[in-house]
Amino acid sequence: MLKKNDKIYFSPNLSLRERASFETGIKLGALYHILCGIPISSDEKIIKSIEKGIEAAISCQPYVKSVKIELIKDKIVGNKSTPFDYDEITGKIIQAELLINYEDIEVLAKINWIEEMQYPLMYIEKISKIE
Amino acid sequence: MLKKNDKIYFSPNLSLRERASFETGIKLGALYHILCGIPISSDEKIIKSIEKGIEAAISCQPYVKSVKIELIKDKIVGNKSTPFDYDEITGKIIQAELLINYEDIEVLAKINWIEEMQYPLMYIEKISKIE
Amino acid sequence: MLKKNDKIYFSPNLSLRERASFETGIKLGALYHILCGIPISSDEKIIKSIEKGIEAAISCQPYVKSVKIELIKDKIVGNKSTPFDYDEITGKIIQAELLINYEDIEVLAKINWIEEMQYPLMYIEKISKIE
Amino acid sequence: MLKKNDKIYFSPNLSLRERASFETGIKLGALYHILCGIPISSDEKIIKSIEKGIEAAISCQPYVKSVKIELIKDKIVGNKSTPFDYDEITGKIIQAELLINYEDIEVLAKINWIEEMQYPLMYIEKISKIE
């Protein structure tokens, strides 16, 4: 049997909460860069399919308990009235919510476009020990 | 009203068939590079969701009449028996079929991993005038 | 020796010019979707490094004779005055020029943001037989 | 002046070390998914250009003090002896080292392909307070 001990590679003085925070960041960074540049239109069915597809992909990654992507329909330009009338995913339309479970730590994190920062902020909203 | 005349940018001696071939190539190049690196497992539902999501995205691009992605389940490693037991999409598992319609030209094109070339070949299988 | 005969997969009634147009499209679709979402700042050295890096990558693809990427500095926002003060590559800042050589056909193609179309148009500017 | 206060979005009980770990994960996730699928050959100059290009891009992201990418030349197949003789970047050839500085915390993290895990592991090797 293959040994799958990833812990030997990590600093021994990294806490469980720090490791969980690190794992959360990896998934948000991945999710964001997978989404960027994907063609999209304002059609509800198209949006849903893309959301479900990338959710399914991210759910395969380590320690992901759940992931929810909501692309902001109102900011998506283009309804295919002409061949060139569609959009591409950027940080301005990405909203996502991720639940990570590493050992007994649970982390709830989000991506949201913050208007006053003009930035797609990734942040940890809650981190707690599962009782 | 905005003018949307893309033709003025193209060489005047480009035929409709050549333009249709060019448009076909663009979509396959996009499709391939959007798929590469996306996490995946051998779970049927996960695979289907990813296929549908990227099909929806590519269908937004100009002149796409239909697109069908079939990731090769048997070559996908990983059923999430451990957190690290999953795979990532590469050219080896990508199969796609694309129908492009530019003016009265229709192009059927494919991506398939060609074992003897060790290469994810993109090729035009049929090009014809719509009667 | 491995057989590398890709031609058997293509429609026999595809002309050399059509094949060259198809190959050109593939490279532009790839180039564009590789670039989209890459972090960038308005620093000249950063821009040059990214341009050179993706040029090097695209130059590996079949039939690429040369490729030149010029990201539009004036449209790139962010000089790292704060940690969040940087940009990401989208179609609005991508300019590229590609020379494809398939058998005796040469194709010069470009990507440019067309203001009146609000679209990053990929087009063939010249296609000719090499004498 | 725009307010750039990202802290209000984060859980108040997230420590500086946890935040630094989170930021580290984001960058590694981004770096990895930007690299995946990029065409490459075993040519030293091509490899160096791609490494420098993506290093430049990642260096724009928040709190990145330095980043070093080393793609494993010996695992890259293809020297362009034929048009199809080149490779694409996957986790098997990615090695990277990242230094993050968030407030007075410094994190050294790496990506390496771990043979016995058959996995491109991202891990924190050192986390410490800057004196």
Short mmCIF file of C-alpha atoms in Angstrom, two decimals:
data_model
loop_
_atom_site.label_atom_id
_atom_site.label_comp_id
_atom_site.label_asym_id
_atom_site.label_seq_id
_atom_site.Cartn_x
_atom_site.Cartn_y
_atom_site.Cartn_z
CA MET A 1 0.00 0.00 0.00
CA LEU A 2 1.17 3.49 -0.81
CA LYS A 3 1.94 5.70 2.13
CA LYS A 4 -0.09 8.88 1.92
CA ASN A 5 1.37 10.77 4.81
CA ASP A 6 1.32 14.38 3.74
CA LYS A 7 1.98 15.67 7.26
CA ILE A 8 5.70 14.99 7.20
CA TYR A 9 6.09 17.76 4.63
CA PHE A 10 4.50 20.44 6.77
CA SER A 11 6.15 22.53 9.46
CA PRO A 12 5.64 20.70 12.78
CA ASN A 13 4.62 23.94 14.44
CA LEU A 14 1.69 24.55 12.12
CA SER A 15 -1.58 24.29 14.06
CA LEU A 16 -4.68 22.50 12.81
CA ARG A 17 -6.41 25.85 12.35
CA GLU A 18 -3.47 27.17 10.33
CA ARG A 19 -3.45 24.08 8.15
CA ALA A 20 -7.21 24.40 7.62
CA SER A 21 -6.76 28.07 6.66
CA PHE A 22 -4.04 27.11 4.19
CA GLU A 23 -6.21 24.41 2.59
CA THR A 24 -9.07 26.90 2.30
CA GLY A 25 -6.86 29.36 0.46
CA ILE A 26 -5.70 26.71 -2.03
CA LYS A 27 -9.26 25.88 -3.03
CA LEU A 28 -10.33 29.51 -3.45
CA GLY A 29 -7.24 30.31 -5.53
CA ALA A 30 -7.94 27.28 -7.72
CA LEU A 31 -11.65 27.97 -8.08
CA TYR A 32 -11.04 31.57 -9.08
CA HIS A 33 -8.42 30.85 -11.72
CA ILE A 34 -10.39 27.96 -13.19
CA LEU A 35 -13.42 30.24 -13.62
CA CYS A 36 -11.62 33.28 -15.09
CA GLY A 37 -11.97 33.59 -18.85
CA ILE A 38 -14.77 31.03 -19.28
CA PRO A 39 -17.31 32.24 -21.88
CA ILE A 40 -20.78 32.90 -20.48
CA SER A 41 -24.09 34.57 -21.40
CA SER A 42 -26.94 35.94 -19.31
CA ASP A 43 -29.03 32.84 -20.05
CA GLU A 44 -30.08 31.27 -16.75
CA LYS A 45 -29.45 27.70 -17.94
CA ILE A 46 -25.98 28.50 -19.20
CA ILE A 47 -25.07 30.16 -15.91
CA LYS A 48 -26.39 27.25 -13.83
CA SER A 49 -24.52 24.67 -15.90
CA ILE A 50 -21.21 26.47 -15.51
CA GLU A 51 -21.77 26.94 -11.77
CA LYS A 52 -22.61 23.23 -11.30
CA GLY A 53 -19.68 22.11 -13.43
CA ILE A 54 -17.04 24.01 -11.51
CA GLU A 55 -18.66 23.17 -8.17
CA ALA A 56 -18.38 19.48 -9.11
CA ALA A 57 -14.70 19.96 -9.96
CA ILE A 58 -13.78 21.82 -6.77
CA SER A 59 -15.68 19.26 -4.66
CA CYS A 60 -13.02 16.70 -5.69
CA GLN A 61 -10.25 18.60 -3.94
CA PRO A 62 -9.00 17.60 -0.48
CA TYR A 63 -11.09 18.57 2.58
CA VAL A 64 -13.89 20.26 0.63
CA LYS A 65 -17.14 19.63 2.49
CA SER A 66 -19.25 21.79 0.20
CA VAL A 67 -18.89 24.52 -2.38
CA LYS A 68 -21.48 26.87 -3.86
CA ILE A 69 -20.83 29.16 -6.81
CA GLU A 70 -23.21 31.98 -7.71
CA LEU A 71 -22.27 34.03 -10.73
CA ILE A 72 -23.98 37.41 -10.64
CA LYS A 73 -26.50 37.33 -13.48
CA ASP A 74 -27.15 41.07 -13.45
CA LYS A 75 -23.53 41.83 -14.21
CA ILE A 76 -23.27 39.37 -17.10
CA VAL A 77 -23.52 41.16 -20.42
CA GLY A 78 -24.81 39.43 -23.54
CA ASN A 79 -27.81 37.40 -24.56
CA LYS A 80 -26.49 36.13 -27.89
CA SER A 81 -28.52 38.63 -29.94
CA THR A 82 -25.47 38.57 -32.25
CA PRO A 83 -22.64 36.00 -32.44
CA PHE A 84 -20.36 38.33 -30.44
CA ASP A 85 -22.93 39.23 -27.79
CA TYR A 86 -21.70 37.25 -24.78
CA ASP A 87 -19.35 37.72 -21.86
CA GLU A 88 -16.44 36.09 -20.07
CA ILE A 89 -16.13 35.32 -16.40
CA THR A 90 -14.04 37.76 -14.37
CA GLY A 91 -13.75 38.50 -10.68
CA LYS A 92 -16.59 41.02 -10.92
CA ILE A 93 -19.23 38.32 -11.32
CA ILE A 94 -17.79 35.57 -9.12
CA GLN A 95 -19.48 34.80 -5.81
CA ALA A 96 -18.58 31.59 -4.05
CA GLU A 97 -18.96 29.98 -0.66
CA LEU A 98 -16.74 27.14 0.50
CA LEU A 99 -16.84 24.88 3.53
CA ILE A 100 -13.57 23.16 4.39
CA ASN A 101 -13.23 20.43 6.97
CA TYR A 102 -9.70 19.60 8.06
CA GLU A 103 -9.60 17.18 11.01
CA ASP A 104 -11.86 18.79 13.63
CA ILE A 105 -11.63 22.30 12.18
CA GLU A 106 -14.28 23.76 9.94
CA VAL A 107 -13.73 26.87 7.85
CA LEU A 108 -16.38 28.89 6.03
CA ALA A 109 -14.86 31.09 3.36
CA LYS A 110 -16.13 33.29 0.55
CA ILE A 111 -15.19 35.13 -2.62
CA ASN A 112 -17.04 38.36 -3.28
CA TRP A 113 -16.40 41.38 -5.42
CA ILE A 114 -15.95 44.26 -2.97
CA GLU A 115 -17.04 47.42 -4.73
CA GLU A 116 -15.07 49.88 -2.60
CA MET A 117 -11.88 47.84 -2.97
CA GLN A 118 -12.54 47.09 -6.64
CA TYR A 119 -11.28 43.64 -5.78
CA PRO A 120 -12.55 40.04 -5.72
CA LEU A 121 -11.78 39.45 -2.06
CA MET A 122 -11.31 35.94 -0.67
CA TYR A 123 -11.92 35.81 3.04
CA ILE A 124 -12.54 33.47 5.97
CA GLU A 125 -15.86 34.30 7.55
CA LYS A 126 -15.86 31.65 10.23
CA ILE A 127 -13.37 29.19 11.62
CA SER A 128 -14.33 26.85 14.42
CA LYS A 129 -13.76 23.53 16.09
CA ILE A 130 -16.36 20.89 15.38
CA GLU A 131 -17.69 19.63 18.70
CA MET B 1 -26.40 51.48 -32.93
CA LEU B 2 -23.00 49.86 -32.69
CA LYS B 3 -21.58 48.56 -35.91
CA LYS B 4 -20.60 44.93 -35.55
CA ASN B 5 -18.87 44.43 -38.85
CA ASP B 6 -16.08 42.02 -38.12
CA LYS B 7 -15.45 41.27 -41.81
CA ILE B 8 -13.48 44.44 -42.46
CA TYR B 9 -10.68 43.04 -40.30
CA PHE B 10 -10.25 39.85 -42.30
CA SER B 11 -8.22 39.36 -45.46
CA PRO B 12 -10.59 39.94 -48.41
CA ASN B 13 -9.27 36.83 -50.12
CA LEU B 14 -10.28 34.51 -47.27
CA SER B 15 -13.02 32.15 -48.45
CA LEU B 16 -16.09 31.26 -46.39
CA ARG B 17 -14.71 27.75 -45.91
CA GLU B 18 -11.39 29.16 -44.70
CA ARG B 19 -13.15 31.49 -42.30
CA ALA B 20 -15.29 28.62 -41.02
CA SER B 21 -12.14 26.51 -40.52
CA PHE B 22 -10.52 29.36 -38.58
CA GLU B 23 -13.56 29.79 -36.33
CA THR B 24 -13.57 26.05 -35.67
CA GLY B 25 -9.96 26.13 -34.58
CA ILE B 26 -10.57 29.01 -32.17
CA LYS B 27 -13.31 27.10 -30.35
CA LEU B 28 -11.30 23.89 -30.05
CA GLY B 29 -8.25 25.75 -28.76
CA ALA B 30 -10.42 27.53 -26.20
CA LEU B 31 -12.30 24.40 -25.14
CA TYR B 32 -9.08 22.47 -24.62
CA HIS B 33 -7.32 25.10 -22.54
CA ILE B 34 -10.38 25.79 -20.42
CA LEU B 35 -10.64 22.08 -19.57
CA CYS B 36 -6.96 21.45 -18.80
CA GLY B 37 -6.16 21.32 -15.10
CA ILE B 38 -9.75 21.11 -13.85
CA PRO B 39 -10.00 18.67 -10.89
CA ILE B 40 -12.10 15.57 -11.56
CA SER B 41 -12.89 12.15 -10.12
CA SER B 42 -14.22 8.96 -11.67
CA ASP B 43 -17.67 9.64 -10.23
CA GLU B 44 -20.20 9.65 -13.07
CA LYS B 45 -22.11 12.65 -11.72
CA ILE B 46 -18.99 14.74 -11.30
CA ILE B 47 -17.88 13.95 -14.85
CA LYS B 48 -21.29 14.80 -16.32
CA SER B 49 -21.48 18.12 -14.47
CA ILE B 50 -18.09 19.23 -15.73
CA GLU B 51 -18.92 18.17 -19.28
CA LYS B 52 -22.24 20.05 -19.22
CA GLY B 53 -20.67 23.14 -17.67
CA ILE B 54 -17.97 23.56 -20.28
CA GLU B 55 -20.36 22.65 -23.11
CA ALA B 56 -22.62 25.48 -21.92
CA ALA B 57 -19.68 27.89 -21.91
CA ILE B 58 -18.42 26.98 -25.38
CA SER B 59 -21.95 27.18 -26.79
CA CYS B 60 -21.83 30.94 -26.11
CA GLN B 61 -19.01 31.48 -28.59
CA PRO B 62 -19.65 32.73 -32.12
CA TYR B 63 -20.97 30.28 -34.74
CA VAL B 64 -21.18 27.28 -32.39
CA LYS B 65 -24.18 25.18 -33.44
CA SER B 66 -23.51 22.39 -30.98
CA VAL B 67 -20.77 21.01 -28.79
CA LYS B 68 -20.45 17.68 -27.01
CA ILE B 69 -17.74 16.84 -24.51
CA GLU B 70 -17.10 13.28 -23.39
CA LEU B 71 -14.35 12.84 -20.83
CA ILE B 72 -13.05 9.28 -20.88
CA LYS B 73 -14.17 7.79 -17.56
CA ASP B 74 -11.90 4.74 -17.80
CA LYS B 75 -8.80 6.90 -17.91
CA ILE B 76 -9.80 9.04 -14.92
CA VAL B 77 -7.98 7.94 -11.79
CA GLY B 78 -9.39 8.48 -8.34
CA ASN B 79 -12.61 7.83 -6.50
CA LYS B 80 -11.94 9.98 -3.43
CA SER B 81 -11.07 6.97 -1.24
CA THR B 82 -8.60 9.41 0.36
CA PRO B 83 -8.55 13.24 0.19
CA PHE B 84 -5.79 13.10 -2.44
CA ASP B 85 -7.40 10.40 -4.57
CA TYR B 86 -8.67 12.35 -7.58
CA ASP B 87 -7.39 13.44 -10.96
CA GLU B 88 -7.03 16.50 -13.19
CA ILE B 89 -8.17 16.91 -16.76
CA THR B 90 -5.46 16.56 -19.41
CA GLY B 91 -5.53 15.91 -23.13
CA LYS B 92 -5.52 12.16 -22.51
CA ILE B 93 -9.12 12.14 -21.31
CA ILE B 94 -10.63 14.86 -23.49
CA GLN B 95 -13.00 13.86 -26.29
CA ALA B 96 -15.10 16.56 -27.90
CA GLU B 97 -17.23 17.06 -30.96
CA LEU B 98 -18.07 20.51 -32.30
CA LEU B 99 -20.40 21.72 -35.02
CA ILE B 100 -19.67 25.18 -36.41
CA ASN B 101 -21.96 27.06 -38.73
CA TYR B 102 -20.49 30.08 -40.45
CA GLU B 103 -22.79 31.54 -43.13
CA ASP B 104 -23.67 28.56 -45.33
CA ILE B 105 -20.67 26.45 -44.31
CA GLU B 106 -20.89 23.74 -41.69
CA VAL B 107 -17.84 22.19 -40.06
CA LEU B 108 -17.75 19.06 -37.92
CA ALA B 109 -14.59 18.89 -35.85
CA LYS B 110 -13.23 16.73 -33.04
CA ILE B 111 -10.62 16.44 -30.34
CA ASN B 112 -9.37 12.96 -29.59
CA TRP B 113 -6.30 11.54 -27.93
CA ILE B 114 -4.44 9.68 -30.68
CA GLU B 115 -2.51 6.90 -29.03
CA GLU B 116 0.11 6.42 -31.76
CA MET B 117 0.80 10.15 -31.89
CA GLN B 118 0.62 10.52 -28.11
CA TYR B 119 -1.22 13.71 -28.90
CA PRO B 120 -4.67 15.27 -28.34
CA LEU B 121 -5.39 15.89 -32.02
CA MET B 122 -7.88 18.50 -33.12
CA TYR B 123 -9.18 17.81 -36.60
CA ILE B 124 -11.90 18.69 -39.10
CA GLU B 125 -13.81 15.57 -40.00
CA LYS B 126 -16.30 17.15 -42.37
CA ILE B 127 -16.74 20.51 -44.04
CA SER B 128 -19.64 21.17 -46.34
CA LYS B 129 -22.02 23.69 -47.76
CA ILE B 130 -25.50 23.70 -46.25
CA GLU B 131 -28.00 23.28 -49.07
CA MET C 1 9.13 4.21 -35.06
CA LEU C 2 5.83 5.85 -34.17
CA LYS C 3 3.68 6.86 -37.07
CA LYS C 4 2.76 10.52 -36.83
CA ASN C 5 0.36 10.79 -39.69
CA ASP C 6 -2.22 13.27 -38.57
CA LYS C 7 -3.64 13.73 -42.07
CA ILE C 8 -5.70 10.55 -42.05
CA TYR C 9 -7.97 12.13 -39.43
CA PHE C 10 -8.86 15.14 -41.52
CA SER C 11 -11.53 15.43 -44.19
CA PRO C 12 -9.88 14.60 -47.54
CA ASN C 13 -11.55 17.59 -49.14
CA LEU C 14 -9.97 20.11 -46.77
CA SER C 15 -7.57 22.34 -48.69
CA LEU C 16 -4.13 23.36 -47.43
CA ARG C 17 -5.41 26.90 -46.92
CA GLU C 18 -8.36 25.63 -44.90
CA ARG C 19 -6.10 23.46 -42.77
CA ALA C 20 -3.75 26.41 -42.22
CA SER C 21 -6.74 28.57 -41.19
CA PHE C 22 -7.88 25.88 -38.74
CA GLU C 23 -4.41 25.60 -37.19
CA THR C 24 -4.28 29.38 -36.83
CA GLY C 25 -7.58 29.41 -34.96
CA ILE C 26 -6.42 26.72 -32.54
CA LYS C 27 -3.35 28.72 -31.53
CA LEU C 28 -5.28 31.98 -31.02
CA GLY C 29 -7.96 30.24 -28.96
CA ALA C 30 -5.26 28.64 -26.83
CA LEU C 31 -3.21 31.83 -26.44
CA TYR C 32 -6.24 33.81 -25.36
CA HIS C 33 -7.50 31.36 -22.76
CA ILE C 34 -4.04 30.80 -21.31
CA LEU C 35 -3.63 34.57 -20.83
CA CYS C 36 -7.06 35.29 -19.32
CA GLY C 37 -7.00 35.70 -15.55
CA ILE C 38 -3.23 35.98 -15.15
CA PRO C 39 -2.36 38.64 -12.51
CA ILE C 40 -0.47 41.65 -13.86
CA SER C 41 0.57 45.17 -12.88
CA SER C 42 1.50 48.22 -14.92
CA ASP C 43 5.19 47.62 -14.23
CA GLU C 44 7.04 47.37 -17.55
CA LYS C 45 9.22 44.47 -16.42
CA ILE C 46 6.28 42.44 -15.18
CA ILE C 47 4.41 42.97 -18.45
CA LYS C 48 7.43 41.99 -20.57
CA SER C 49 8.05 38.82 -18.55
CA ILE C 50 4.48 37.64 -18.94
CA GLU C 51 4.49 38.42 -22.67
CA LYS C 52 7.76 36.53 -23.19
CA GLY C 53 6.59 33.58 -21.10
CA ILE C 54 3.39 32.98 -23.02
CA GLU C 55 5.09 33.65 -26.37
CA ALA C 56 7.58 30.91 -25.49
CA ALA C 57 4.73 28.54 -24.65
CA ILE C 58 2.73 29.18 -27.82
CA SER C 59 5.87 28.86 -29.96
CA CYS C 60 5.93 25.16 -28.99
CA GLN C 61 2.64 24.46 -30.74
CA PRO C 62 2.48 22.94 -34.22
CA TYR C 63 3.19 25.17 -37.25
CA VAL C 64 3.87 28.34 -35.23
CA LYS C 65 6.53 30.32 -37.07
CA SER C 66 6.42 33.29 -34.74
CA VAL C 67 4.21 34.85 -32.12
CA LYS C 68 4.29 38.31 -30.57
CA ILE C 69 2.17 39.37 -27.60
CA GLU C 70 1.76 43.01 -26.63
CA LEU C 71 -0.36 43.67 -23.59
CA ILE C 72 -1.66 47.24 -23.59
CA LYS C 73 0.14 48.94 -20.73
CA ASP C 74 -2.14 52.00 -20.69
CA LYS C 75 -5.17 49.87 -19.96
CA ILE C 76 -3.53 47.93 -17.10
CA VAL C 77 -4.63 49.28 -13.75
CA GLY C 78 -2.48 48.99 -10.66
CA ASN C 79 1.07 49.75 -9.64
CA LYS C 80 1.10 47.88 -6.35
CA SER C 81 0.69 51.02 -4.25
CA THR C 82 -1.33 48.73 -1.97
CA PRO C 83 -1.38 44.90 -1.84
CA PHE C 84 -4.64 44.87 -3.80
CA ASP C 85 -3.58 47.40 -6.42
CA TYR C 86 -2.99 45.21 -9.48
CA ASP C 87 -4.97 43.85 -12.41
CA GLU C 88 -5.77 40.65 -14.25
CA ILE C 89 -5.46 39.96 -17.94
CA THR C 90 -8.69 40.14 -19.94
CA GLY C 91 -9.44 40.51 -23.63
CA LYS C 92 -9.33 44.28 -23.31
CA ILE C 93 -5.57 44.38 -22.93
CA ILE C 94 -4.55 41.48 -25.19
CA GLN C 95 -2.87 42.25 -28.50
CA ALA C 96 -1.15 39.43 -30.34
CA GLU C 97 0.26 38.66 -33.74
CA LEU C 98 0.80 35.12 -34.95
CA LEU C 99 2.50 33.70 -38.03
CA ILE C 100 1.51 30.14 -38.95
CA ASN C 101 3.24 28.09 -41.59
CA TYR C 102 1.45 24.95 -42.72
CA GLU C 103 3.11 23.28 -45.71
CA ASP C 104 3.47 26.08 -48.27
CA ILE C 105 0.76 28.28 -46.78
CA GLU C 106 1.52 31.18 -44.48
CA VAL C 107 -1.12 32.87 -42.35
CA LEU C 108 -0.75 36.15 -40.48
CA ALA C 109 -3.38 36.50 -37.76
CA LYS C 110 -4.09 38.89 -34.91
CA ILE C 111 -6.06 39.39 -31.73
CA ASN C 112 -7.14 42.94 -31.00
CA TRP C 113 -9.77 44.51 -28.80
CA ILE C 114 -12.21 46.17 -31.20
CA GLU C 115 -13.74 49.09 -29.38
CA GLU C 116 -16.92 49.38 -31.49
CA MET C 117 -17.60 45.66 -31.19
CA GLN C 118 -16.59 45.56 -27.51
CA TYR C 119 -14.93 42.29 -28.45
CA PRO C 120 -11.43 40.78 -28.55
CA LEU C 121 -11.54 39.87 -32.24
CA MET C 122 -9.32 37.14 -33.67
CA TYR C 123 -8.83 37.57 -37.40
CA ILE C 124 -6.73 36.47 -40.35
CA GLU C 125 -5.07 39.50 -41.88
CA LYS C 126 -3.16 37.74 -44.62
CA ILE C 127 -3.07 34.25 -46.07
CA SER C 128 -0.73 33.42 -48.91
CA LYS C 129 1.29 30.75 -50.63
CA ILE C 130 5.01 30.85 -49.94
CA GLU C 131 6.82 31.03 -53.28
CA MET D 1 -9.97 58.14 -1.05
CA LEU D 2 -11.16 54.57 -1.35
CA LYS D 3 -11.21 52.60 1.82
CA LYS D 4 -9.25 49.42 1.41
CA ASN D 5 -10.04 47.78 4.68
CA ASP D 6 -10.21 44.11 3.90
CA LYS D 7 -10.07 43.10 7.58
CA ILE D 8 -13.71 43.79 8.28
CA TYR D 9 -14.63 40.83 6.07
CA PHE D 10 -12.57 38.32 8.01
CA SER D 11 -13.57 36.45 11.13
CA PRO D 12 -12.37 38.52 14.10
CA ASN D 13 -10.97 35.41 15.75
CA LEU D 14 -8.61 34.60 12.88
CA SER D 15 -5.02 34.97 14.04
CA LEU D 16 -2.29 36.64 11.99
CA ARG D 17 -0.68 33.25 11.43
CA GLU D 18 -3.97 31.81 10.22
CA ARG D 19 -4.49 34.72 7.86
CA ALA D 20 -0.94 34.34 6.55
CA SER D 21 -1.56 30.61 5.99
CA PHE D 22 -4.78 31.40 4.10
CA GLU D 23 -3.04 33.96 1.87
CA THR D 24 -0.30 31.42 1.15
CA GLY D 25 -2.83 28.85 0.02
CA ILE D 26 -4.54 31.31 -2.32
CA LYS D 27 -1.29 32.04 -4.15
CA LEU D 28 -0.31 28.38 -4.53
CA GLY D 29 -3.77 27.46 -5.81
CA ALA D 30 -3.60 30.30 -8.31
CA LEU D 31 -0.05 29.55 -9.42
CA TYR D 32 -0.85 25.90 -10.00
CA HIS D 33 -3.99 26.43 -12.04
CA ILE D 34 -2.41 29.18 -14.13
CA LEU D 35 0.47 26.85 -15.05
CA CYS D 36 -1.60 23.74 -15.85
CA GLY D 37 -2.06 23.15 -19.55
CA ILE D 38 0.55 25.64 -20.78
CA PRO D 39 2.47 24.21 -23.78
CA ILE D 40 6.17 23.61 -23.15
CA SER D 41 9.19 21.87 -24.64
CA SER D 42 12.45 20.63 -23.13
CA ASP D 43 14.31 23.65 -24.54
CA GLU D 44 16.04 25.44 -21.68
CA LYS D 45 15.15 28.92 -22.96
CA ILE D 46 11.48 28.07 -23.38
CA ILE D 47 11.34 26.66 -19.84
CA LYS D 48 13.06 29.70 -18.32
CA SER D 49 10.74 32.14 -20.13
CA ILE D 50 7.63 30.40 -18.88
CA GLU D 51 8.99 30.22 -15.32
CA LYS D 52 9.89 33.94 -15.34
CA GLY D 53 6.55 34.93 -16.85
CA ILE D 54 4.42 33.20 -14.26
CA GLU D 55 6.74 34.27 -11.42
CA ALA D 56 6.20 37.88 -12.55
CA ALA D 57 2.43 37.37 -12.54
CA ILE D 58 2.27 35.77 -9.08
CA SER D 59 4.55 38.47 -7.66
CA CYS D 60 1.71 40.96 -8.27
CA GLN D 61 -0.58 39.22 -5.81
CA PRO D 62 -1.04 40.47 -2.25
CA TYR D 63 1.67 39.73 0.34
CA VAL D 64 3.98 37.87 -2.04
CA LYS D 65 7.57 38.61 -1.01
CA SER D 66 9.13 36.26 -3.53
CA VAL D 67 8.25 33.34 -5.75
CA LYS D 68 10.47 30.88 -7.59
CA ILE D 69 9.20 28.37 -10.13
CA GLU D 70 11.35 25.49 -11.32
CA LEU D 71 9.78 23.22 -13.89
CA ILE D 72 11.50 19.83 -13.93
CA LYS D 73 13.31 19.70 -17.26
CA ASP D 74 14.00 15.95 -17.10
CA LYS D 75 10.30 15.16 -16.97
CA ILE D 76 9.39 17.41 -19.92
CA VAL D 77 8.93 15.37 -23.07
CA GLY D 78 9.46 16.85 -26.51
CA ASN D 79 12.16 18.79 -28.31
CA LYS D 80 10.11 19.82 -31.35
CA SER D 81 11.68 17.17 -33.61
CA THR D 82 8.20 17.06 -35.20
CA PRO D 83 5.37 19.63 -34.96
CA PHE D 84 3.61 17.48 -32.35
CA ASP D 85 6.69 16.76 -30.26
CA TYR D 86 6.15 18.96 -27.21
CA ASP D 87 4.50 18.72 -23.82
CA GLU D 88 2.05 20.52 -21.54
CA ILE D 89 2.55 21.56 -17.95
CA THR D 90 0.97 19.30 -15.34
CA GLY D 91 1.52 18.84 -11.62
CA LYS D 92 4.26 16.28 -12.30
CA ILE D 93 6.72 18.92 -13.48
CA ILE D 94 5.77 21.85 -11.24
CA GLN D 95 8.13 22.84 -8.44
CA ALA D 96 7.63 26.18 -6.78
CA GLU D 97 8.74 28.04 -3.68
CA LEU D 98 6.80 30.97 -2.29
CA LEU D 99 7.54 33.47 0.47
CA ILE D 100 4.53 35.27 1.90
CA ASN D 101 4.74 38.19 4.29
CA TYR D 102 1.54 39.15 6.05
CA GLU D 103 2.07 41.78 8.75
CA ASP D 104 4.86 40.35 10.92
CA ILE D 105 4.35 36.74 9.84
CA GLU D 106 6.46 35.08 7.18
CA VAL D 107 5.48 31.83 5.50
CA LEU D 108 7.68 29.67 3.30
CA ALA D 109 5.64 27.27 1.21
CA LYS D 110 6.27 24.85 -1.63
CA ILE D 111 4.66 22.80 -4.36
CA ASN D 112 6.35 19.51 -5.17
CA TRP D 113 5.28 16.33 -6.89
CA ILE D 114 5.38 13.66 -4.17
CA GLU D 115 6.08 10.38 -5.90
CA GLU D 116 4.66 8.09 -3.19
CA MET D 117 1.46 10.13 -3.01
CA GLN D 118 1.28 10.58 -6.79
CA TYR D 119 0.22 14.10 -5.93
CA PRO D 120 1.45 17.69 -6.43
CA LEU D 121 1.51 18.57 -2.74
CA MET D 122 1.31 22.17 -1.58
CA TYR D 123 2.73 22.57 1.91
CA ILE D 124 3.96 25.12 4.44
CA GLU D 125 7.56 24.38 5.29
CA LYS D 126 8.12 27.23 7.71
CA ILE D 127 5.98 29.82 9.43
CA SER D 128 7.52 32.35 11.76
CA LYS D 129 7.32 35.79 13.25
CA ILE D 130 9.68 38.34 11.78
CA GLU D 131 11.69 39.85 14.61
#
